[in-house]
Amino acid sequence: MIDLRGITQIYPGPQGPVEALRGIDLHITPGEVFGIIGRSGAGKSSLVRVINLLNRPTRGEVFVAGRDLTLLNDADLRAARRDIGMVFQHFNLLSSRTVFDNAALPLELAGMDKAAIRGRVNPLLELVGLSALADRYPAQISGGQKQRVGIARALASRPKVLLSDEATSALDPETTRSILALLRQVNKELGLTVVLITHQMQVIKQVADRVAVIDAGRIVEQGPVIDVFTRPQQPITKSLIDEIVPQELPASVLDHVRHLSGQLQGGVGQLLRLSYSGERAYQPILSRLIREHGLDLSILHGQIDEIQDQTFGSLAVYASGDGARLQNAIAQLRGEGVVVEEVTTEG
Ligand SMILES: Nc1ncnc2c1ncn2[C@@H]1O[C@H](COP(=O)(O)OP(=O)(O)OP(=O)(O)O)[C@@H](O)[C@H]1O
Ligand SMILES: [Mg+2]
């Protein structure tokens, strides 16, 4: 649905040119919710504004629904943009227009007649849960309701793609959840492709199918959300995930391990961090380590969570016993797709 090829964006600046995007290749498939996450200044807004050519990239090609937007003339570009709706962090509503008239704005601009506009906008207000507030003005509704108006307006021209640039950043956690659920709903019910820009892993965790991590104008990591959560590769990704899945074990756990290893009588002891996702559960993993490999286990720390019905988690255990059997057990777990980290306690 969206294909970005070799996108570079260079802004002129007082201290010389700023390279905000440095060769981005990205492929977003129809009907998915694709998250793009990065720290402030990473290039997220620059990237999302390239997708509808609000920013013309310095170099590269922007394919949306099969056409390279950078090659279109003004009239064709305006038409192509109707396929791409956008919602913003600060809603960008017109204060002098009612909820209904804000949602209707793109259709008025396109010259649609009043009856057709009503036929289009009323169901949309219904969809976003604002039918009862159609005659209110933006000053008379809450932030979450304003964003619902923004979403209705973005959907008015029946786009194929919805771009969201920090649409929930100005909202409290509960309102954020309800707006994200609404985006998920329009994705499912209307088959819309959604591109979601955020700096919060919580947002990615709740709605995205796949995620790309952007850092200093480059995509440094991407994949299905569950994979990125359970096997983050880059330091930036680990630090972004840390708010949901702490990447380091607490000091008390390491203290406990030092205590346990001090009590070892023969054999070896090793702190293991096991991470998994999907159908596996810990109980059989642990009982096998004990029964088949004859290891002693102390469970020290753990966390289990869910991403869109898929369970994932990590568990810290201290395993002790025969050294060769311990290595066999680790190899077997790895062979089965469990991520096994041998954690050292020095320092
Ligand atoms: N119009 C502009 N002119 C010059 N530099 C710009 C312009 N817009 C953005 N930049 C610079 O480009 C880089 C990327 O900015 P961008 O707005 O894309 O980041 P972002 O990831 O959206 O950040 P935030 O999370 O703070 O919104 C930053 O260094 C920024 O200062
Ligand atoms: Mg931004």
mmCIF file of C-alpha atoms and ligand atoms in Angstrom:
data_model
loop_
_atom_site.group_PDB
_atom_site.id
_atom_site.type_symbol
_atom_site.label_atom_id
_atom_site.label_comp_id
_atom_site.label_asym_id
_atom_site.label_seq_id
_atom_site.Cartn_x
_atom_site.Cartn_y
_atom_site.Cartn_z
ATOM 1 C CA MET A 1 0.000 0.000 0.000
ATOM 2 C CA ILE A 2 2.844 2.367 0.909
ATOM 3 C CA ASP A 3 6.339 1.997 -0.455
ATOM 4 C CA LEU A 4 9.022 4.455 0.495
ATOM 5 C CA ARG A 5 12.276 4.056 -1.419
ATOM 6 C CA GLY A 6 15.484 5.801 -0.552
ATOM 7 C CA ILE A 7 13.816 8.753 1.166
ATOM 8 C CA THR A 8 16.150 11.543 2.181
ATOM 9 C CA GLN A 9 14.884 14.811 3.652
ATOM 10 C CA ILE A 10 17.251 17.712 4.064
ATOM 11 C CA TYR A 11 15.989 20.961 5.588
ATOM 12 C CA PRO A 12 17.884 24.204 5.194
ATOM 13 C CA GLY A 13 18.923 25.571 8.599
ATOM 14 C CA PRO A 14 20.761 28.604 9.974
ATOM 15 C CA GLN A 15 23.700 26.368 10.991
ATOM 16 C CA GLY A 16 23.690 24.554 7.669
ATOM 17 C CA PRO A 17 21.455 21.802 6.251
ATOM 18 C CA VAL A 18 19.665 19.383 8.624
ATOM 19 C CA GLU A 19 19.427 15.796 7.355
ATOM 20 C CA ALA A 20 16.172 14.684 9.003
ATOM 21 C CA LEU A 21 15.704 11.467 6.985
ATOM 22 C CA ARG A 22 18.710 9.510 5.741
ATOM 23 C CA GLY A 23 17.739 6.922 3.182
ATOM 24 C CA ILE A 24 14.495 5.378 4.431
ATOM 25 C CA ASP A 25 13.066 2.264 2.776
ATOM 26 C CA LEU A 26 9.742 1.160 4.165
ATOM 27 C CA HIS A 27 7.048 -1.187 2.919
ATOM 28 C CA ILE A 28 3.603 -1.038 4.525
ATOM 29 C CA THR A 29 1.055 -3.629 3.410
ATOM 30 C CA PRO A 30 -2.694 -3.030 2.872
ATOM 31 C CA GLY A 31 -4.855 -3.352 5.983
ATOM 32 C CA GLU A 32 -2.107 -3.355 8.579
ATOM 33 C CA VAL A 33 -1.575 -1.011 11.495
ATOM 34 C CA PHE A 34 2.048 0.022 11.141
ATOM 35 C CA GLY A 35 3.694 1.817 14.046
ATOM 36 C CA ILE A 36 6.698 4.107 13.746
ATOM 37 C CA ILE A 37 8.383 4.894 17.031
ATOM 38 C CA GLY A 38 11.326 7.092 17.927
ATOM 39 C CA ARG A 39 12.573 9.727 20.296
ATOM 40 C CA SER A 40 11.932 13.434 19.845
ATOM 41 C CA GLY A 41 13.765 14.743 16.776
ATOM 42 C CA ALA A 42 14.261 11.251 15.283
ATOM 43 C CA GLY A 43 12.399 12.253 12.117
ATOM 44 C CA LYS A 44 8.917 10.800 12.736
ATOM 45 C CA SER A 45 6.890 13.824 11.664
ATOM 46 C CA SER A 46 9.195 14.380 8.710
ATOM 47 C CA LEU A 47 8.570 10.797 7.651
ATOM 48 C CA VAL A 48 4.795 10.870 7.999
ATOM 49 C CA ARG A 49 4.599 14.170 6.105
ATOM 50 C CA VAL A 50 6.504 12.598 3.228
ATOM 51 C CA ILE A 51 3.823 9.916 2.850
ATOM 52 C CA ASN A 52 1.216 12.461 1.712
ATOM 53 C CA LEU A 53 3.848 14.784 0.284
ATOM 54 C CA LEU A 54 3.085 17.587 2.743
ATOM 55 C CA ASN A 55 6.892 17.460 2.665
ATOM 56 C CA ARG A 56 8.487 16.760 -0.685
ATOM 57 C CA PRO A 57 11.515 14.552 -0.014
ATOM 58 C CA THR A 58 14.906 15.770 -1.184
ATOM 59 C CA ARG A 59 15.512 12.341 -2.723
ATOM 60 C CA GLY A 60 13.502 9.148 -3.067
ATOM 61 C CA GLU A 61 10.195 7.767 -4.256
ATOM 62 C CA VAL A 62 6.827 7.674 -2.456
ATOM 63 C CA PHE A 63 4.456 5.007 -3.752
ATOM 64 C CA VAL A 64 0.928 5.010 -2.332
ATOM 65 C CA ALA A 65 -1.580 2.548 -3.825
ATOM 66 C CA GLY A 66 0.789 1.859 -6.684
ATOM 67 C CA ARG A 67 1.522 5.422 -7.813
ATOM 68 C CA ASP A 68 4.680 7.442 -7.256
ATOM 69 C CA LEU A 69 3.304 10.653 -5.737
ATOM 70 C CA THR A 70 6.494 12.572 -6.463
ATOM 71 C CA LEU A 71 5.737 12.329 -10.198
ATOM 72 C CA LEU A 72 2.141 13.646 -10.068
ATOM 73 C CA ASN A 73 1.074 17.136 -11.177
ATOM 74 C CA ASP A 74 -0.797 19.342 -8.683
ATOM 75 C CA ALA A 75 -4.301 18.245 -9.725
ATOM 76 C CA ASP A 76 -3.439 14.538 -9.626
ATOM 77 C CA LEU A 77 -1.674 14.983 -6.305
ATOM 78 C CA ARG A 78 -4.759 16.640 -4.794
ATOM 79 C CA ALA A 79 -6.848 13.690 -5.974
ATOM 80 C CA ALA A 80 -4.306 11.170 -4.648
ATOM 81 C CA ARG A 81 -4.316 12.879 -1.251
ATOM 82 C CA ARG A 82 -8.009 12.072 -0.849
ATOM 83 C CA ASP A 83 -6.836 8.486 -0.404
ATOM 84 C CA ILE A 84 -4.729 9.570 2.584
ATOM 85 C CA GLY A 85 -6.415 10.880 5.739
ATOM 86 C CA MET A 86 -4.421 12.400 8.566
ATOM 87 C CA VAL A 87 -4.997 13.035 12.271
ATOM 88 C CA PHE A 88 -2.816 15.329 14.340
ATOM 89 C CA GLN A 89 -1.663 15.659 17.935
ATOM 90 C CA HIS A 90 -3.417 19.001 18.417
ATOM 91 C CA PHE A 91 -6.560 18.037 16.478
ATOM 92 C CA ASN A 92 -6.415 21.142 14.189
ATOM 93 C CA LEU A 93 -10.177 21.789 14.411
ATOM 94 C CA LEU A 94 -11.747 25.091 13.349
ATOM 95 C CA SER A 95 -13.152 26.737 16.472
ATOM 96 C CA SER A 96 -15.903 28.594 14.568
ATOM 97 C CA ARG A 97 -17.350 25.369 13.142
ATOM 98 C CA THR A 98 -19.478 22.776 14.882
ATOM 99 C CA VAL A 99 -18.466 19.146 15.283
ATOM 100 C CA PHE A 100 -20.547 18.269 12.226
ATOM 101 C CA ASP A 101 -19.128 21.098 10.112
ATOM 102 C CA ASN A 102 -15.548 20.244 11.074
ATOM 103 C CA ALA A 103 -16.047 16.639 10.004
ATOM 104 C CA ALA A 104 -17.749 17.830 6.798
ATOM 105 C CA LEU A 105 -15.011 20.278 5.827
ATOM 106 C CA PRO A 106 -13.080 18.095 3.335
ATOM 107 C CA LEU A 107 -16.339 17.224 1.562
ATOM 108 C CA GLU A 108 -17.381 20.888 1.311
ATOM 109 C CA LEU A 109 -13.970 21.706 -0.098
ATOM 110 C CA ALA A 110 -14.423 18.930 -2.642
ATOM 111 C CA GLY A 111 -17.715 20.540 -3.717
ATOM 112 C CA MET A 112 -20.094 17.824 -2.505
ATOM 113 C CA ASP A 113 -23.750 18.899 -2.104
ATOM 114 C CA LYS A 114 -25.360 19.276 1.315
ATOM 115 C CA ALA A 115 -27.562 16.173 1.232
ATOM 116 C CA ALA A 116 -24.678 13.951 0.167
ATOM 117 C CA ILE A 117 -22.518 15.460 2.903
ATOM 118 C CA ARG A 118 -25.160 14.650 5.525
ATOM 119 C CA GLY A 119 -25.407 11.109 4.166
ATOM 120 C CA ARG A 120 -21.643 10.721 4.551
ATOM 121 C CA VAL A 121 -20.960 12.579 7.805
ATOM 122 C CA ASN A 122 -23.821 11.330 10.000
ATOM 123 C CA PRO A 123 -22.715 7.680 9.864
ATOM 124 C CA LEU A 124 -19.154 8.785 10.563
ATOM 125 C CA LEU A 125 -20.219 10.708 13.671
ATOM 126 C CA GLU A 126 -22.095 7.585 14.677
ATOM 127 C CA LEU A 127 -18.959 5.480 14.120
ATOM 128 C CA VAL A 128 -16.786 7.723 16.289
ATOM 129 C CA GLY A 129 -19.508 8.046 18.939
ATOM 130 C CA LEU A 130 -20.303 11.749 18.541
ATOM 131 C CA SER A 131 -23.827 11.816 17.092
ATOM 132 C CA ALA A 132 -25.205 13.506 20.197
ATOM 133 C CA LEU A 133 -22.573 16.259 20.049
ATOM 134 C CA ALA A 134 -22.882 17.179 16.360
ATOM 135 C CA ASP A 135 -23.956 20.773 17.066
ATOM 136 C CA ARG A 136 -21.341 21.572 19.694
ATOM 137 C CA TYR A 137 -18.280 23.701 19.060
ATOM 138 C CA PRO A 138 -14.732 22.477 19.737
ATOM 139 C CA ALA A 139 -14.512 24.608 22.895
ATOM 140 C CA GLN A 140 -17.483 22.665 24.295
ATOM 141 C CA ILE A 141 -16.023 19.158 24.013
ATOM 142 C CA SER A 142 -13.165 17.204 25.637
ATOM 143 C CA GLY A 143 -9.764 16.413 24.144
ATOM 144 C CA GLY A 144 -10.713 12.817 23.409
ATOM 145 C CA GLN A 145 -13.912 13.999 21.716
ATOM 146 C CA LYS A 146 -11.919 16.504 19.664
ATOM 147 C CA GLN A 147 -9.699 13.702 18.441
ATOM 148 C CA ARG A 148 -12.815 11.736 17.494
ATOM 149 C CA VAL A 149 -13.871 14.716 15.360
ATOM 150 C CA GLY A 150 -10.371 14.711 13.838
ATOM 151 C CA ILE A 151 -10.754 11.032 12.982
ATOM 152 C CA ALA A 152 -14.247 11.540 11.486
ATOM 153 C CA ARG A 153 -12.874 14.402 9.369
ATOM 154 C CA ALA A 154 -9.938 12.269 8.229
ATOM 155 C CA LEU A 155 -12.324 9.478 7.229
ATOM 156 C CA ALA A 156 -14.789 11.758 5.405
ATOM 157 C CA SER A 157 -13.156 11.412 2.004
ATOM 158 C CA ARG A 158 -13.054 7.623 2.389
ATOM 159 C CA PRO A 159 -9.289 7.287 2.402
ATOM 160 C CA LYS A 160 -7.401 4.020 1.954
ATOM 161 C CA VAL A 161 -4.691 5.127 4.361
ATOM 162 C CA LEU A 162 -4.907 6.916 7.690
ATOM 163 C CA LEU A 163 -1.813 8.683 9.008
ATOM 164 C CA SER A 164 -1.702 9.510 12.698
ATOM 165 C CA ASP A 165 1.046 11.768 14.029
ATOM 166 C CA GLU A 166 1.042 11.477 17.840
ATOM 167 C CA ALA A 167 -2.776 11.517 17.802
ATOM 168 C CA THR A 168 -2.946 10.449 21.439
ATOM 169 C CA SER A 169 0.003 12.362 22.907
ATOM 170 C CA ALA A 170 -2.179 15.133 24.310
ATOM 171 C CA LEU A 171 -4.592 12.691 25.958
ATOM 172 C CA ASP A 172 -4.670 10.909 29.308
ATOM 173 C CA PRO A 173 -4.000 7.133 29.373
ATOM 174 C CA GLU A 174 -7.631 6.079 29.479
ATOM 175 C CA THR A 175 -8.700 8.398 26.650
ATOM 176 C CA THR A 176 -5.624 7.236 24.733
ATOM 177 C CA ARG A 177 -6.817 3.652 25.045
ATOM 178 C CA SER A 178 -10.279 4.532 23.741
ATOM 179 C CA ILE A 179 -8.899 6.490 20.757
ATOM 180 C CA LEU A 180 -6.513 3.658 19.909
ATOM 181 C CA ALA A 181 -9.400 1.207 20.122
ATOM 182 C CA LEU A 182 -11.309 3.416 17.696
ATOM 183 C CA LEU A 183 -8.372 3.429 15.267
ATOM 184 C CA ARG A 184 -8.229 -0.356 15.530
ATOM 185 C CA GLN A 185 -11.962 -0.507 14.856
ATOM 186 C CA VAL A 186 -11.790 1.613 11.689
ATOM 187 C CA ASN A 187 -8.784 -0.434 10.579
ATOM 188 C CA LYS A 188 -10.815 -3.633 10.925
ATOM 189 C CA GLU A 189 -14.251 -2.422 9.791
ATOM 190 C CA LEU A 190 -13.157 -0.218 6.900
ATOM 191 C CA GLY A 191 -10.062 -2.214 5.954
ATOM 192 C CA LEU A 192 -8.018 0.943 6.325
ATOM 193 C CA THR A 193 -4.230 0.885 6.404
ATOM 194 C CA VAL A 194 -3.103 2.863 9.453
ATOM 195 C CA VAL A 195 0.327 4.435 9.956
ATOM 196 C CA LEU A 196 0.788 5.417 13.557
ATOM 197 C CA ILE A 197 3.581 7.704 14.710
ATOM 198 C CA THR A 198 4.355 7.716 18.421
ATOM 199 C CA HIS A 199 7.094 8.024 21.007
ATOM 200 C CA GLN A 200 5.302 5.610 23.387
ATOM 201 C CA MET A 201 5.765 1.833 23.251
ATOM 202 C CA GLN A 202 2.457 1.539 25.081
ATOM 203 C CA VAL A 203 0.709 2.827 21.936
ATOM 204 C CA ILE A 204 2.598 0.381 19.731
ATOM 205 C CA LYS A 205 1.800 -2.445 22.110
ATOM 206 C CA GLN A 206 -1.915 -1.721 22.083
ATOM 207 C CA VAL A 207 -2.619 -1.411 18.355
ATOM 208 C CA ALA A 208 0.246 -1.981 15.968
ATOM 209 C CA ASP A 209 0.759 -5.161 13.934
ATOM 210 C CA ARG A 210 4.298 -4.220 12.928
ATOM 211 C CA VAL A 211 6.644 -1.547 14.143
ATOM 212 C CA ALA A 212 9.665 0.305 12.798
ATOM 213 C CA VAL A 213 12.092 2.100 15.090
ATOM 214 C CA ILE A 214 13.482 5.348 13.727
ATOM 215 C CA ASP A 215 16.619 6.940 15.120
ATOM 216 C CA ALA A 216 18.468 9.956 13.734
ATOM 217 C CA GLY A 217 16.657 9.707 10.410
ATOM 218 C CA ARG A 218 17.205 5.967 9.873
ATOM 219 C CA ILE A 219 15.032 2.905 10.390
ATOM 220 C CA VAL A 220 17.235 0.884 12.743
ATOM 221 C CA GLU A 221 14.919 -2.049 13.421
ATOM 222 C CA GLN A 222 11.527 -3.327 12.298
ATOM 223 C CA GLY A 223 9.302 -6.359 12.529
ATOM 224 C CA PRO A 224 6.096 -7.803 14.005
ATOM 225 C CA VAL A 225 5.432 -6.112 17.346
ATOM 226 C CA ILE A 226 5.639 -9.332 19.345
ATOM 227 C CA ASP A 227 9.072 -10.132 17.857
ATOM 228 C CA VAL A 228 10.442 -6.671 18.537
ATOM 229 C CA PHE A 229 9.152 -6.831 22.113
ATOM 230 C CA THR A 230 10.679 -10.221 22.811
ATOM 231 C CA ARG A 231 13.904 -9.841 20.780
ATOM 232 C CA PRO A 232 14.832 -6.172 20.614
ATOM 233 C CA GLN A 233 18.192 -5.806 18.843
ATOM 234 C CA GLN A 234 19.206 -2.168 19.055
ATOM 235 C CA PRO A 235 19.972 -0.228 22.247
ATOM 236 C CA ILE A 236 17.405 2.436 21.281
ATOM 237 C CA THR A 237 14.713 -0.244 20.912
ATOM 238 C CA LYS A 238 15.606 -1.765 24.275
ATOM 239 C CA SER A 239 15.387 1.589 25.965
ATOM 240 C CA LEU A 240 11.993 2.328 24.348
ATOM 241 C CA ILE A 241 10.644 -1.071 25.455
ATOM 242 C CA ASP A 242 12.056 -0.689 28.944
ATOM 243 C CA GLU A 243 8.954 1.219 30.129
ATOM 244 C CA ILE A 244 6.857 -1.905 29.462
ATOM 245 C CA VAL A 245 9.314 -4.772 29.802
ATOM 246 C CA PRO A 246 12.204 -3.723 32.053
ATOM 247 C CA GLN A 247 15.377 -4.760 30.241
ATOM 248 C CA GLU A 248 17.577 -5.020 33.336
ATOM 249 C CA LEU A 249 16.951 -7.211 36.364
ATOM 250 C CA PRO A 250 16.553 -5.410 39.701
ATOM 251 C CA ALA A 251 19.672 -5.186 41.882
ATOM 252 C CA SER A 252 17.955 -7.301 44.560
ATOM 253 C CA VAL A 253 17.781 -10.226 42.135
ATOM 254 C CA LEU A 254 21.500 -9.980 41.399
ATOM 255 C CA ASP A 255 22.228 -9.831 45.140
ATOM 256 C CA HIS A 256 20.170 -12.946 45.645
ATOM 257 C CA VAL A 257 22.117 -14.720 42.876
ATOM 258 C CA ARG A 258 25.434 -13.860 44.527
ATOM 259 C CA HIS A 259 24.061 -15.324 47.729
ATOM 260 C CA LEU A 260 22.910 -18.520 45.967
ATOM 261 C CA SER A 261 26.200 -19.003 44.140
ATOM 262 C CA GLY A 262 28.016 -18.633 47.453
ATOM 263 C CA GLN A 263 26.057 -21.652 48.696
ATOM 264 C CA LEU A 264 26.830 -23.914 45.714
ATOM 265 C CA GLN A 265 28.162 -27.320 46.696
ATOM 266 C CA GLY A 266 29.703 -28.816 43.558
ATOM 267 C CA GLY A 267 28.407 -28.285 40.024
ATOM 268 C CA VAL A 268 27.767 -24.916 38.486
ATOM 269 C CA GLY A 269 25.178 -22.206 38.906
ATOM 270 C CA GLN A 270 23.974 -19.792 36.297
ATOM 271 C CA LEU A 271 21.432 -16.978 36.227
ATOM 272 C CA LEU A 272 19.262 -17.404 33.135
ATOM 273 C CA ARG A 273 16.790 -15.027 31.638
ATOM 274 C CA LEU A 274 14.226 -16.850 29.533
ATOM 275 C CA SER A 275 11.993 -14.937 27.112
ATOM 276 C CA TYR A 276 9.337 -16.403 24.931
ATOM 277 C CA SER A 277 6.237 -15.515 22.994
ATOM 278 C CA GLY A 278 3.237 -17.312 21.599
ATOM 279 C CA GLU A 279 1.760 -20.536 22.812
ATOM 280 C CA ARG A 280 4.595 -21.709 25.005
ATOM 281 C CA ALA A 281 4.031 -21.512 28.713
ATOM 282 C CA TYR A 282 6.677 -21.535 31.399
ATOM 283 C CA GLN A 283 5.438 -24.369 33.499
ATOM 284 C CA PRO A 284 6.421 -27.231 31.123
ATOM 285 C CA ILE A 285 9.705 -25.500 30.342
ATOM 286 C CA LEU A 286 10.608 -25.347 34.004
ATOM 287 C CA SER A 287 9.452 -28.808 34.927
ATOM 288 C CA ARG A 288 11.504 -30.255 32.040
ATOM 289 C CA LEU A 289 14.615 -28.422 33.192
ATOM 290 C CA ILE A 290 14.160 -30.051 36.555
ATOM 291 C CA ARG A 291 13.079 -33.536 35.492
ATOM 292 C CA GLU A 292 14.935 -34.202 32.243
ATOM 293 C CA HIS A 293 18.069 -32.239 32.946
ATOM 294 C CA GLY A 294 18.239 -32.786 36.677
ATOM 295 C CA LEU A 295 18.773 -29.109 37.447
ATOM 296 C CA ASP A 296 17.805 -27.207 40.574
ATOM 297 C CA LEU A 297 15.856 -24.052 39.834
ATOM 298 C CA SER A 298 15.051 -20.948 41.845
ATOM 299 C CA ILE A 299 12.576 -18.573 40.232
ATOM 300 C CA LEU A 300 13.746 -15.043 41.014
ATOM 301 C CA HIS A 301 11.818 -12.654 38.841
ATOM 302 C CA GLY A 302 9.259 -12.718 36.092
ATOM 303 C CA GLN A 303 6.705 -10.940 34.017
ATOM 304 C CA ILE A 304 3.973 -12.079 31.671
ATOM 305 C CA ASP A 305 2.050 -9.783 29.368
ATOM 306 C CA GLU A 306 -0.084 -9.928 26.268
ATOM 307 C CA ILE A 307 0.044 -8.273 22.865
ATOM 308 C CA GLN A 308 -3.136 -8.696 20.852
ATOM 309 C CA ASP A 309 -3.948 -12.094 22.313
ATOM 310 C CA GLN A 310 -0.368 -13.335 22.115
ATOM 311 C CA THR A 311 1.298 -14.027 25.423
ATOM 312 C CA PHE A 312 4.884 -13.053 25.946
ATOM 313 C CA GLY A 313 7.059 -12.867 28.974
ATOM 314 C CA SER A 314 10.404 -13.171 30.595
ATOM 315 C CA LEU A 315 11.516 -15.149 33.598
ATOM 316 C CA ALA A 316 14.755 -15.015 35.592
ATOM 317 C CA VAL A 317 15.803 -18.322 37.129
ATOM 318 C CA TYR A 318 18.945 -19.474 38.889
ATOM 319 C CA ALA A 319 19.803 -22.930 37.580
ATOM 320 C CA SER A 320 22.359 -25.117 39.296
ATOM 321 C CA GLY A 321 23.629 -28.626 38.728
ATOM 322 C CA ASP A 322 26.005 -30.458 36.432
ATOM 323 C CA GLY A 323 27.776 -28.070 33.999
ATOM 324 C CA ALA A 324 27.403 -30.213 30.866
ATOM 325 C CA ARG A 325 23.719 -30.863 31.548
ATOM 326 C CA LEU A 326 23.122 -27.174 32.063
ATOM 327 C CA GLN A 327 24.670 -26.422 28.643
ATOM 328 C CA ASN A 328 22.538 -29.172 27.054
ATOM 329 C CA ALA A 329 19.414 -27.725 28.609
ATOM 330 C CA ILE A 330 20.234 -24.231 27.324
ATOM 331 C CA ALA A 331 20.886 -25.542 23.816
ATOM 332 C CA GLN A 332 17.604 -27.440 23.830
ATOM 333 C CA LEU A 333 15.596 -24.415 24.958
ATOM 334 C CA ARG A 334 17.213 -22.271 22.264
ATOM 335 C CA GLY A 335 16.417 -24.930 19.702
ATOM 336 C CA GLU A 336 12.782 -24.573 20.675
ATOM 337 C CA GLY A 337 12.714 -20.813 20.180
ATOM 338 C CA VAL A 338 13.050 -19.722 23.798
ATOM 339 C CA VAL A 339 15.470 -16.800 24.073
ATOM 340 C CA VAL A 340 18.008 -17.753 26.752
ATOM 341 C CA GLU A 341 20.312 -15.105 28.106
ATOM 342 C CA GLU A 342 23.131 -16.157 30.449
ATOM 343 C CA VAL A 343 23.257 -13.201 32.811
ATOM 344 C CA THR A 344 26.460 -12.381 34.640
ATOM 345 C CA THR A 345 26.359 -10.828 38.077
ATOM 346 C CA GLU A 346 29.779 -9.177 38.182
ATOM 347 C CA GLY A 347 29.990 -5.543 39.105
HETATM 348 N N1 LIG B 1 11.042 22.701 8.772
HETATM 349 C C1 LIG B 1 12.202 22.342 9.328
HETATM 350 N N2 LIG B 1 13.345 23.047 9.103
HETATM 351 C C2 LIG B 1 14.532 22.662 9.631
HETATM 352 N N3 LIG B 1 14.679 21.578 10.403
HETATM 353 C C3 LIG B 1 13.598 20.833 10.680
HETATM 354 C C4 LIG B 1 12.306 21.181 10.159
HETATM 355 N N4 LIG B 1 11.415 20.258 10.601
HETATM 356 C C5 LIG B 1 12.122 19.388 11.355
HETATM 357 N N5 LIG B 1 13.425 19.728 11.412
HETATM 358 C C6 LIG B 1 14.504 18.983 12.110
HETATM 359 O O1 LIG B 1 14.501 17.666 11.598
HETATM 360 C C7 LIG B 1 14.721 16.708 12.632
HETATM 361 C C8 LIG B 1 13.552 15.742 12.689
HETATM 362 O O2 LIG B 1 12.386 16.462 13.065
HETATM 363 P P1 LIG B 1 10.940 15.791 13.189
HETATM 364 O O3 LIG B 1 9.961 16.869 13.465
HETATM 365 O O4 LIG B 1 10.699 14.943 12.004
HETATM 366 O O5 LIG B 1 11.145 14.868 14.483
HETATM 367 P P2 LIG B 1 10.070 14.040 15.329
HETATM 368 O O6 LIG B 1 10.613 12.662 15.432
HETATM 369 O O7 LIG B 1 8.717 14.222 14.776
HETATM 370 O O8 LIG B 1 10.186 14.733 16.768
HETATM 371 P P3 LIG B 1 9.007 14.990 17.876
HETATM 372 O O9 LIG B 1 8.819 13.680 18.586
HETATM 373 O O10 LIG B 1 9.643 16.002 18.774
HETATM 374 O O11 LIG B 1 7.799 15.474 17.174
HETATM 375 C C9 LIG B 1 14.927 17.514 13.907
HETATM 376 O O12 LIG B 1 16.297 17.675 14.090
HETATM 377 C C10 LIG B 1 14.262 18.848 13.593
HETATM 378 O O13 LIG B 1 14.871 19.881 14.316
HETATM 379 MG MG MG B 2 6.916 15.039 15.490
#
